[in-house]
Each structure stands twice: as structure tokens, then as C-alpha cells.
Amino acid sequence: MKFGTRAVHAGQTPDPTTGAIMTPIYCTSTYVQEYPAVVKDGYDYSRGKNPTRTALQDNLASLEGGKHGFAFASGLAAITTLLQTLSPGDHVICGNDLYGGSFRLFRRVMEKFGVRFTVIDTTELAHVEAALEETTRLVWVETPTNPLLRITDLAAVAAAAHARGALVGVDNTFASPFLQQPLALGCDIVMHSVTKYLGGHSDVIMGALVCNEDALAEELAFLQMAVGAIPGPMDCFLVLRSTKTLHLRMERHCENARAVAAFLSDHPRVDRVLYPGLPEHPGHELAARQMRDFGGMLSFVMKGSVEDGMAACARTRVFSLAESLGGVESLIEHPPSMTHASIPAEQRRASGLDDGLIRLSVGVEHIDDLLADLDQALTA
Ligand SMILES: *Cc1c(COP(=O)(O)O)cnc(C)c1O
């Protein structure tokens, strides 16, 4: 079935006792057994399995075109659980323009447990090939990246990693499964900060992993239960409600972002715009090949000083000044002082993150109001 149909139906059947069309919120920690250790369908304790979570996990797996889905208490909890499949001495290659919290998790938490990380520019295949070692177990990629919107060739990275026995994990948060399906491009694990486009309404923190490989899925199911970083049934219900409209929201996010990118490109106060949908973007052709559309995120740099840009962020009225992204409402932020402040300034600059960079999460409001708001904020 097509994406929009799976978004509405996958993982969800009418409730067998009443026919309720919506999956119930199973607020239960435990399940009654008829005889010691005779368990219905694996439901013995809700850390291990909960029916509302099962419905959501099946829905998310279907949207990514994968076999197995796992939901977690946050995006970082999902990455942490995946990294717990590794052992001391294992090596991970990751992109140099990652979500700041992923960097912090790698450097300040996982390195203590003896996992080694090499940070490279994954948009250059030669850099990936050169960084692969005997002990490399995982290549971790974001595309488009945050906040520079760089594009990595997922099929090429998967081929290079597989040739050396490493798996490829993709943080697909920026694209959403509607725009990009890494498993179909040969990658092994997809991760989402469900908090963003999948949740879509800025009211839930959640993460997810999706994979095809049965042995890996078994390990992840064990870790999800053994480590316990799970979401509650209420949040699972909210996200099930959200994914039903993912395709509709993404179409409008893309349409609005395309218009905002064109508007900013022509604006006299703007120096440059980073959006993969613009023909001059270095990743444009690759993005056109591996994505359905170019997404709702874009970044730009104003002419003038860093302070001019920061002041413009504080002047918008429809765009809210806030971290996060992917909700129906438009957001504006200044990554160097907000989302990416945890990355050392030298490292930020080395990876091309300008001190004056401004990031937009373009929402689904009317485009006329979005453009008028940006215009008054830039020209004031
Ligand atoms: C927000 C985000 C994360 C972290 O997810 P949380 O749900 O906040 O834990 C990871 N990767 C990307 C690209 C993100 O935007």
C-alpha cells in the first residue's frame, strides 16, 4: 500500500472487544496470567511490551519500509540503546555536522565506556572509506545535516561500510520517512527523534529505531526491555494520531520552505541561504535523487554582524524563537548560541557553521504571513 494509506492504518486494527477504531491507551503496568508464566502474546510487563506501543512501533516500521520498530523515551534514548549493542574497543564513524546532543552523548558518555568515535565529513565518500577500520562497527550519518543541510549519499556510504563489515545507522529526523527511506537505500538502522516531524505538534518527546535484520531486532528488543528507556502509552497514542497526517504535513512543510528559500535568496538583507531545494546547493542533485522532496528546514546568514542576525531572531512574531523543529508552527533560532552551543566554537567553525547562522523550521501556516513576518524582522 502507498505511504498515505500506511500512515493512517499501519499497525492499527479495530479493538477486538468493542470495535473502537482508535487504538486504546493501555495504561497498565502488568498483565494477568492464567497460570504461572503463561503469557498472552508476550505481554507480561509493560517495560517489555505494551499494546499501544506495539501499534505505534508497527506503524513506524511500516512508514520506514522496515520490518521491526522500537519506540524510546527520547531520540537520544534511542541512540543510546543502539550504542549499547557495542562493546569497549568498538569503533564508530560519525558525521561532523551532527545534532549537538548526539555529539555530547558520544563524547561525554559513550567514550567513557571505551567506544571510540572518529568524526569526519560523511558527504565525502573518500573520507568514509579512509576512516573505516578493522573494529568499525557502525557508521552514523545525518542527512540533511543540522543545521547546514549537507547531503550524504546513503547508498554509497552503505556499500563502503558493508564492504568492511560495518553497519550504517541514519538519523532520519530532518527528512522524516515521507521524504527519505534509508533502509531502501541499503542502510541498516534508521533512527528518529519522533519529537520532531513524526510527533509534529511539539507536544511529545520520543525516539525510535527501525531495522530489517532479525538478529539486530532481537538485540534491540532485549535492550529496550533490559535498559528500559521506553515511552508511556499516552505518548504512543499521541504519536499514532500524528503519523496519520505526516504525509499531509510534510507536503505543506516542503511547499512553504521552498517559498521561504526563494524569498530569502532574493532579500537584500540576506547574504546566503542553505536549502537543498535550491539548484546552487552543493547537495541539490543528490537530494533530488534520494529524497522525495527537500524538507521544511533551512538556514541562512544575514548581511552585517552576528548581533544583527540575533536581533532579527528576536523580532519575528509568527516564527517563535525556540529550539526544536518539525512542528506545525514555524520556529526560528540561532544555532551557535542555542542548539549547537554544546559544540566547541573552533569545531563549529571548522565544520562550516558560521557564527551568524540562523535556522528556520518552516511550519504549515499560510505562506503570506510567514514571508511578511520574515520581511519585517529582517528590515526593521
Ligand atoms: C532533536 C534531535 C535529536 C534528539 O532527539 P530528542 O527527542 O530530543 O532526544 C537527535 N537528532 C536530531 C537530528 C534531532 O533534531
CSV table of C-alpha atoms and ligand atoms in Angstrom, one decimal:
chain,number,residue,atom,x,y,z
A,1,MET,CA,0.0,0.0,0.0
A,2,LYS,CA,1.1,3.6,-0.6
A,3,PHE,CA,2.6,5.8,2.1
A,4,GLY,CA,-0.6,7.9,2.9
A,5,THR,CA,-2.6,4.7,3.5
A,6,ARG,CA,0.0,3.1,5.7
A,7,ALA,CA,0.3,6.4,7.6
A,8,VAL,CA,-3.4,6.2,8.5
A,9,HIS,CA,-3.7,2.4,9.0
A,10,ALA,CA,-0.4,0.5,9.6
A,11,GLY,CA,-0.2,-1.3,13.0
A,12,GLN,CA,-3.8,-0.4,13.9
A,13,THR,CA,-6.8,-2.7,13.8
A,14,PRO,CA,-10.2,-2.0,15.4
A,15,ASP,CA,-10.3,-3.0,19.1
A,16,PRO,CA,-11.5,-6.7,19.2
A,17,THR,CA,-13.8,-6.2,22.2
A,18,THR,CA,-15.7,-3.0,21.1
A,19,GLY,CA,-14.7,-2.3,17.5
A,20,ALA,CA,-13.2,1.1,18.7
A,21,ILE,CA,-11.4,2.5,15.6
A,22,MET,CA,-8.7,4.1,17.6
A,23,THR,CA,-6.1,2.0,19.4
A,24,PRO,CA,-6.8,2.3,23.2
A,25,ILE,CA,-4.3,3.9,25.6
A,26,TYR,CA,-3.3,0.8,27.6
A,27,CYS,CA,-2.5,2.4,30.9
A,28,THR,CA,-1.3,-0.8,32.5
A,29,SER,CA,2.0,-1.9,34.0
A,30,THR,CA,1.2,-5.6,34.3
A,31,TYR,CA,-1.0,-8.3,32.7
A,32,VAL,CA,-2.9,-11.1,34.5
A,33,GLN,CA,-1.6,-14.6,33.7
A,34,GLU,CA,-3.9,-17.7,33.7
A,35,TYR,CA,-1.1,-19.9,35.0
A,36,PRO,CA,2.5,-19.1,36.1
A,37,ALA,CA,4.5,-18.0,33.1
A,38,VAL,CA,1.6,-18.5,30.6
A,39,VAL,CA,1.7,-15.1,29.0
A,40,LYS,CA,-0.7,-13.8,26.2
A,41,ASP,CA,1.4,-12.7,23.2
A,42,GLY,CA,4.4,-11.7,25.2
A,43,TYR,CA,2.5,-9.3,27.4
A,44,ASP,CA,3.9,-9.8,30.9
A,45,TYR,CA,5.1,-6.3,32.0
A,46,SER,CA,4.8,-3.0,30.1
A,47,ARG,CA,8.5,-2.2,30.1
A,48,GLY,CA,8.8,-5.2,27.8
A,49,LYS,CA,5.6,-4.8,25.8
A,50,ASN,CA,2.5,-2.6,25.8
A,51,PRO,CA,-0.2,-2.8,23.1
A,52,THR,CA,-0.3,1.0,22.4
A,53,ARG,CA,3.4,1.0,22.0
A,54,THR,CA,3.2,-2.1,19.8
A,55,ALA,CA,0.7,-0.4,17.5
A,56,LEU,CA,3.0,2.7,17.2
A,57,GLN,CA,6.1,0.6,16.6
A,58,ASP,CA,4.4,-1.3,13.8
A,59,ASN,CA,3.2,1.9,12.3
A,60,LEU,CA,6.7,3.5,12.4
A,61,ALA,CA,8.3,0.4,10.9
A,62,SER,CA,5.8,0.4,8.1
A,63,LEU,CA,6.4,4.1,7.3
A,64,GLU,CA,10.2,3.4,7.1
A,65,GLY,CA,9.6,0.4,4.9
A,66,GLY,CA,11.2,-1.8,7.7
A,67,LYS,CA,10.3,-5.0,9.5
A,68,HIS,CA,11.0,-4.0,13.1
A,69,GLY,CA,10.2,-0.8,15.0
A,70,PHE,CA,11.2,0.3,18.5
A,71,ALA,CA,10.0,3.3,20.4
A,72,PHE,CA,12.0,5.0,23.1
A,73,ALA,CA,11.6,7.8,25.7
A,74,SER,CA,13.5,10.3,23.5
A,75,GLY,CA,15.6,10.4,20.4
A,76,LEU,CA,18.8,10.3,22.5
A,77,ALA,CA,17.4,7.3,24.4
A,78,ALA,CA,17.0,5.5,21.0
A,79,ILE,CA,20.7,6.3,20.0
A,80,THR,CA,21.9,5.3,23.5
A,81,THR,CA,20.1,1.9,23.2
A,82,LEU,CA,21.6,1.3,19.8
A,83,LEU,CA,25.1,2.1,21.1
A,84,GLN,CA,24.6,-0.4,23.9
A,85,THR,CA,24.9,-3.1,21.2
A,86,LEU,CA,28.6,-2.1,21.1
A,87,SER,CA,31.5,-3.2,23.3
A,88,PRO,CA,34.6,-1.4,24.6
A,89,GLY,CA,37.1,-1.1,21.8
A,90,ASP,CA,34.5,-0.9,19.1
A,91,HIS,CA,34.8,2.0,16.7
A,92,VAL,CA,32.1,4.3,15.3
A,93,ILE,CA,32.5,6.8,12.4
A,94,CYS,CA,30.1,9.8,12.6
A,95,GLY,CA,29.4,12.9,10.6
A,96,ASN,CA,31.0,16.3,11.6
A,97,ASP,CA,27.7,18.2,11.4
A,98,LEU,CA,25.6,16.1,13.8
A,99,TYR,CA,22.8,17.1,16.2
A,100,GLY,CA,24.6,18.7,19.1
A,101,GLY,CA,23.1,16.3,21.6
A,102,SER,CA,24.4,13.3,19.7
A,103,PHE,CA,27.9,14.7,19.8
A,104,ARG,CA,27.6,15.2,23.6
A,105,LEU,CA,26.3,11.7,24.1
A,106,PHE,CA,29.2,10.2,22.0
A,107,ARG,CA,32.0,12.3,23.6
A,108,ARG,CA,30.9,12.7,27.2
A,109,VAL,CA,29.1,9.5,27.9
A,110,MET,CA,29.9,6.7,25.4
A,111,GLU,CA,33.7,7.3,25.2
A,112,LYS,CA,33.8,6.6,29.0
A,113,PHE,CA,32.7,3.1,28.1
A,114,GLY,CA,35.6,2.5,25.7
A,115,VAL,CA,33.7,3.1,22.4
A,116,ARG,CA,35.9,5.1,20.0
A,117,PHE,CA,34.5,7.8,17.7
A,118,THR,CA,36.0,9.3,14.5
A,119,VAL,CA,34.4,12.5,13.3
A,120,ILE,CA,34.5,13.1,9.6
A,121,ASP,CA,32.7,14.8,6.7
A,122,THR,CA,30.4,12.0,5.5
A,123,THR,CA,29.5,13.9,2.4
A,124,GLU,CA,32.9,12.9,1.1
A,125,LEU,CA,32.9,9.2,0.4
A,126,ALA,CA,36.7,9.1,0.3
A,127,HIS,CA,36.7,10.3,4.0
A,128,VAL,CA,34.3,7.5,5.0
A,129,GLU,CA,36.5,4.9,3.2
A,130,ALA,CA,39.7,6.2,4.8
A,131,ALA,CA,38.2,6.2,8.3
A,132,LEU,CA,36.9,2.6,8.2
A,133,GLU,CA,38.9,0.4,10.5
A,134,GLU,CA,39.0,-3.3,11.4
A,135,THR,CA,37.0,-2.6,14.5
A,136,THR,CA,34.5,-0.2,12.9
A,137,ARG,CA,31.0,-1.5,13.8
A,138,LEU,CA,28.9,1.5,12.9
A,139,VAL,CA,28.8,4.5,10.6
A,140,TRP,CA,26.4,7.1,11.9
A,141,VAL,CA,25.0,9.6,9.4
A,142,GLU,CA,22.6,12.5,9.4
A,143,THR,CA,21.3,13.8,6.0
A,144,PRO,CA,20.3,16.5,5.6
A,145,THR,CA,22.5,17.7,8.4
A,146,ASN,CA,21.6,20.0,11.2
A,147,PRO,CA,21.9,23.0,10.7
A,148,LEU,CA,24.0,23.1,7.5
A,149,LEU,CA,21.6,20.9,5.4
A,150,ARG,CA,24.5,19.0,3.9
A,151,ILE,CA,23.6,15.8,1.9
A,152,THR,CA,25.4,12.4,2.3
A,153,ASP,CA,25.0,9.7,-0.4
A,154,LEU,CA,23.4,7.0,1.7
A,155,ALA,CA,23.6,4.2,-0.9
A,156,ALA,CA,27.3,4.9,-1.4
A,157,VAL,CA,28.1,5.0,2.3
A,158,ALA,CA,26.2,1.8,2.8
A,159,ALA,CA,28.2,0.0,0.1
A,160,ALA,CA,31.5,1.2,1.5
A,161,ALA,CA,30.6,0.3,5.1
A,162,HIS,CA,29.3,-3.1,4.2
A,163,ALA,CA,32.4,-3.9,2.3
A,164,ARG,CA,34.3,-3.6,5.6
A,165,GLY,CA,31.7,-5.3,7.7
A,166,ALA,CA,30.2,-2.2,9.4
A,167,LEU,CA,26.6,-1.3,9.8
A,168,VAL,CA,25.1,2.1,8.7
A,169,GLY,CA,22.7,4.0,11.0
A,170,VAL,CA,20.9,7.0,9.8
A,171,ASP,CA,19.4,9.8,11.9
A,172,ASN,CA,16.4,10.4,9.6
A,173,THR,CA,14.8,13.1,11.8
A,174,PHE,CA,15.2,16.0,9.4
A,175,ALA,CA,13.8,14.2,6.4
A,176,SER,CA,11.1,12.1,8.0
A,177,PRO,CA,10.2,8.8,6.4
A,178,PHE,CA,7.9,10.5,4.0
A,179,LEU,CA,10.8,12.2,2.3
A,180,GLN,CA,13.6,9.6,2.7
A,181,GLN,CA,13.8,5.9,3.4
A,182,PRO,CA,17.4,4.9,4.3
A,183,LEU,CA,16.6,1.1,4.5
A,184,ALA,CA,15.5,1.1,0.9
A,185,LEU,CA,18.9,2.8,0.1
A,186,GLY,CA,20.8,-0.1,1.7
A,187,CYS,CA,21.3,1.3,5.2
A,188,ASP,CA,20.8,-0.9,8.3
A,189,ILE,CA,19.2,1.1,11.0
A,190,VAL,CA,17.0,4.3,10.9
A,191,MET,CA,16.7,6.5,14.0
A,192,HIS,CA,14.2,9.3,14.6
A,193,SER,CA,13.7,12.0,17.1
A,194,VAL,CA,10.0,11.3,17.0
A,195,THR,CA,9.8,14.6,18.9
A,196,LYS,CA,10.1,16.4,15.6
A,197,TYR,CA,8.2,15.7,12.3
A,198,LEU,CA,6.7,12.3,13.4
A,199,GLY,CA,5.2,13.9,16.5
A,200,GLY,CA,4.7,17.1,14.6
A,201,HIS,CA,2.9,19.1,17.2
A,202,SER,CA,5.6,20.0,19.7
A,203,ASP,CA,3.9,18.1,22.5
A,204,VAL,CA,5.8,14.9,22.9
A,205,ILE,CA,9.5,13.8,23.4
A,206,MET,CA,10.1,10.4,21.9
A,207,GLY,CA,12.6,8.4,19.8
A,208,ALA,CA,12.5,5.4,17.5
A,209,LEU,CA,14.7,2.8,15.8
A,210,VAL,CA,13.7,0.8,12.7
A,211,CYS,CA,15.6,-2.1,11.1
A,212,ASN,CA,15.1,-5.1,8.9
A,213,GLU,CA,17.7,-7.6,10.2
A,214,ASP,CA,16.0,-10.1,12.6
A,215,ALA,CA,19.1,-10.7,14.7
A,216,LEU,CA,19.7,-7.0,15.3
A,217,ALA,CA,16.0,-6.5,16.1
A,218,GLU,CA,16.2,-9.3,18.7
A,219,GLU,CA,19.1,-7.5,20.3
A,220,LEU,CA,17.3,-4.1,20.3
A,221,ALA,CA,14.1,-5.7,21.8
A,222,PHE,CA,16.3,-7.2,24.5
A,223,LEU,CA,18.0,-3.8,25.2
A,224,GLN,CA,14.7,-1.9,25.1
A,225,MET,CA,13.4,-4.2,27.8
A,226,ALA,CA,16.7,-4.6,29.8
A,227,VAL,CA,17.7,-0.9,29.8
A,228,GLY,CA,14.1,0.4,29.9
A,229,ALA,CA,14.2,3.7,28.1
A,230,ILE,CA,10.6,3.3,26.9
A,231,PRO,CA,7.8,5.9,26.2
A,232,GLY,CA,4.5,5.7,28.1
A,233,PRO,CA,1.2,4.6,26.4
A,234,MET,CA,-0.2,8.1,26.4
A,235,ASP,CA,2.7,9.5,24.3
A,236,CYS,CA,2.4,6.5,22.0
A,237,PHE,CA,-1.2,7.3,21.4
A,238,LEU,CA,-0.4,10.9,20.6
A,239,VAL,CA,2.2,10.0,18.1
A,240,LEU,CA,-0.1,7.4,16.4
A,241,ARG,CA,-2.6,10.2,16.0
A,242,SER,CA,0.2,12.4,14.5
A,243,THR,CA,1.6,9.9,12.0
A,244,LYS,CA,-1.9,9.7,10.4
A,245,THR,CA,-1.3,13.2,8.9
A,246,LEU,CA,2.5,13.0,8.4
A,247,HIS,CA,2.3,13.0,4.6
A,248,LEU,CA,-0.1,16.0,4.5
A,249,ARG,CA,2.0,18.0,6.9
A,250,MET,CA,5.3,17.2,5.1
A,251,GLU,CA,3.8,18.3,1.7
A,252,ARG,CA,3.0,21.7,3.2
A,253,HIS,CA,6.3,22.0,5.2
A,254,CYS,CA,8.2,21.5,1.9
A,255,GLU,CA,6.0,23.8,-0.1
A,256,ASN,CA,6.4,26.6,2.4
A,257,ALA,CA,10.1,26.1,2.9
A,258,ARG,CA,10.6,26.2,-0.9
A,259,ALA,CA,8.8,29.6,-1.0
A,260,VAL,CA,10.8,30.9,2.1
A,261,ALA,CA,14.1,29.8,0.5
A,262,ALA,CA,13.2,31.7,-2.7
A,263,PHE,CA,12.1,34.8,-0.8
A,264,LEU,CA,15.3,34.9,1.3
A,265,SER,CA,17.6,34.3,-1.7
A,266,ASP,CA,16.3,37.5,-3.2
A,267,HIS,CA,16.2,39.5,0.0
A,268,PRO,CA,18.6,42.5,0.1
A,269,ARG,CA,19.5,41.8,3.8
A,270,VAL,CA,20.4,38.2,3.3
A,271,ASP,CA,23.9,37.0,2.4
A,272,ARG,CA,23.2,33.3,1.6
A,273,VAL,CA,20.6,30.6,2.0
A,274,LEU,CA,21.3,26.9,2.7
A,275,TYR,CA,18.4,24.8,1.4
A,276,PRO,CA,18.9,21.6,-0.6
A,277,GLY,CA,16.0,22.6,-2.8
A,278,LEU,CA,18.0,25.5,-4.3
A,279,PRO,CA,19.7,24.5,-7.5
A,280,GLU,CA,23.0,26.1,-6.3
A,281,HIS,CA,23.1,24.0,-3.1
A,282,PRO,CA,26.0,21.6,-3.4
A,283,GLY,CA,23.9,18.6,-2.4
A,284,HIS,CA,20.9,19.5,-4.7
A,285,GLU,CA,21.2,16.8,-7.3
A,286,LEU,CA,21.9,14.1,-4.7
A,287,ALA,CA,19.0,15.2,-2.6
A,288,ALA,CA,16.7,15.2,-5.6
A,289,ARG,CA,17.8,11.6,-6.2
A,290,GLN,CA,17.5,10.1,-2.7
A,291,MET,CA,14.7,12.3,-1.3
A,292,ARG,CA,11.1,12.7,-2.4
A,293,ASP,CA,11.3,16.5,-1.6
A,294,PHE,CA,13.7,18.8,0.1
A,295,GLY,CA,12.1,19.2,3.6
A,296,GLY,CA,11.0,22.0,5.8
A,297,MET,CA,14.3,23.1,7.3
A,298,LEU,CA,16.6,25.8,6.0
A,299,SER,CA,19.4,28.0,7.3
A,300,PHE,CA,20.6,31.4,6.2
A,301,VAL,CA,23.2,34.1,7.1
A,302,MET,CA,22.2,37.8,7.1
A,303,LYS,CA,24.5,40.6,5.9
A,304,GLY,CA,26.0,42.6,8.7
A,305,SER,CA,27.1,41.4,12.2
A,306,VAL,CA,26.3,38.4,14.2
A,307,GLU,CA,24.3,40.7,16.5
A,308,ASP,CA,22.1,41.9,13.6
A,309,GLY,CA,21.1,38.3,13.0
A,310,MET,CA,20.4,37.6,16.6
A,311,ALA,CA,18.3,40.7,16.9
A,312,ALA,CA,16.3,39.7,13.8
A,313,CYS,CA,15.6,36.3,15.6
A,314,ALA,CA,14.0,38.2,18.5
A,315,ARG,CA,11.8,40.4,16.2
A,316,THR,CA,9.7,37.7,14.5
A,317,ARG,CA,6.1,37.4,15.5
A,318,VAL,CA,4.7,34.4,13.6
A,319,PHE,CA,8.0,32.5,13.8
A,320,SER,CA,8.7,31.7,17.5
A,321,LEU,CA,12.2,31.9,18.8
A,322,ALA,CA,12.8,28.4,20.1
A,323,GLU,CA,14.9,25.3,19.9
A,324,SER,CA,13.5,22.1,18.3
A,325,LEU,CA,11.8,21.7,14.9
A,326,GLY,CA,9.3,19.7,12.9
A,327,GLY,CA,6.1,21.0,14.5
A,328,VAL,CA,3.2,22.6,12.6
A,329,GLU,CA,4.3,26.0,14.0
A,330,SER,CA,7.3,27.9,12.4
A,331,LEU,CA,10.4,28.3,14.6
A,332,ILE,CA,13.5,30.5,14.3
A,333,GLU,CA,16.7,30.0,16.2
A,334,HIS,CA,20.4,30.9,16.3
A,335,PRO,CA,22.3,27.6,16.4
A,336,PRO,CA,25.7,28.9,17.7
A,337,SER,CA,24.2,30.3,20.9
A,338,MET,CA,21.3,27.8,21.2
A,339,THR,CA,21.0,24.2,19.8
A,340,HIS,CA,24.7,24.0,19.0
A,341,ALA,CA,26.3,25.8,21.9
A,342,SER,CA,27.5,22.5,23.3
A,343,ILE,CA,29.9,22.1,20.4
A,344,PRO,CA,33.2,23.9,20.9
A,345,ALA,CA,33.4,27.1,18.8
A,346,GLU,CA,36.5,26.0,16.9
A,347,GLN,CA,34.9,22.8,16.0
A,348,ARG,CA,31.7,24.6,14.9
A,349,ARG,CA,33.7,27.0,12.7
A,350,ALA,CA,35.9,24.2,11.3
A,351,SER,CA,32.7,22.3,10.1
A,352,GLY,CA,31.5,25.5,8.4
A,353,LEU,CA,28.9,26.6,11.0
A,354,ASP,CA,29.0,30.4,10.7
A,355,ASP,CA,28.6,32.4,13.9
A,356,GLY,CA,25.8,34.3,12.3
A,357,LEU,CA,23.8,31.3,11.0
A,358,ILE,CA,20.1,31.4,11.6
A,359,ARG,CA,17.9,28.2,11.3
A,360,LEU,CA,14.3,28.1,10.4
A,361,SER,CA,11.8,25.2,10.9
A,362,VAL,CA,9.2,26.3,8.4
A,363,GLY,CA,5.7,25.3,9.7
A,364,VAL,CA,2.4,24.9,7.9
A,365,GLU,CA,0.9,28.4,8.5
A,366,HIS,CA,-0.2,30.5,5.5
A,367,ILE,CA,2.9,31.3,3.4
A,368,ASP,CA,1.9,35.1,3.1
A,369,ASP,CA,2.1,35.5,6.8
A,370,LEU,CA,5.4,33.7,7.1
A,371,LEU,CA,7.0,35.8,4.4
A,372,ALA,CA,5.6,39.1,5.8
A,373,ASP,CA,7.0,38.2,9.2
A,374,LEU,CA,10.5,37.4,7.9
A,375,ASP,CA,10.5,40.6,5.9
A,376,GLN,CA,9.6,42.9,8.9
A,377,ALA,CA,12.1,41.1,11.1
A,378,LEU,CA,15.0,41.4,8.5
A,379,THR,CA,14.3,45.0,7.6
A,380,ALA,CA,13.3,46.6,10.9
B,1,LIG,C1,16.2,16.5,18.4
B,1,LIG,C2,17.1,15.6,17.7
B,1,LIG,C3,17.7,14.5,18.3
B,1,LIG,C4,17.4,14.2,19.8
B,1,LIG,O1,16.1,13.8,20.0
B,1,LIG,P1,15.4,14.0,21.4
B,1,LIG,O2,14.0,13.5,21.1
B,1,LIG,O3,15.4,15.5,21.7
B,1,LIG,O4,16.1,13.2,22.4
B,1,LIG,C5,18.5,13.7,17.5
B,1,LIG,N1,18.8,14.0,16.2
B,1,LIG,C6,18.2,15.1,15.6
B,1,LIG,C7,18.6,15.4,14.2
B,1,LIG,C8,17.4,15.9,16.3
B,1,LIG,O5,16.9,17.0,15.7
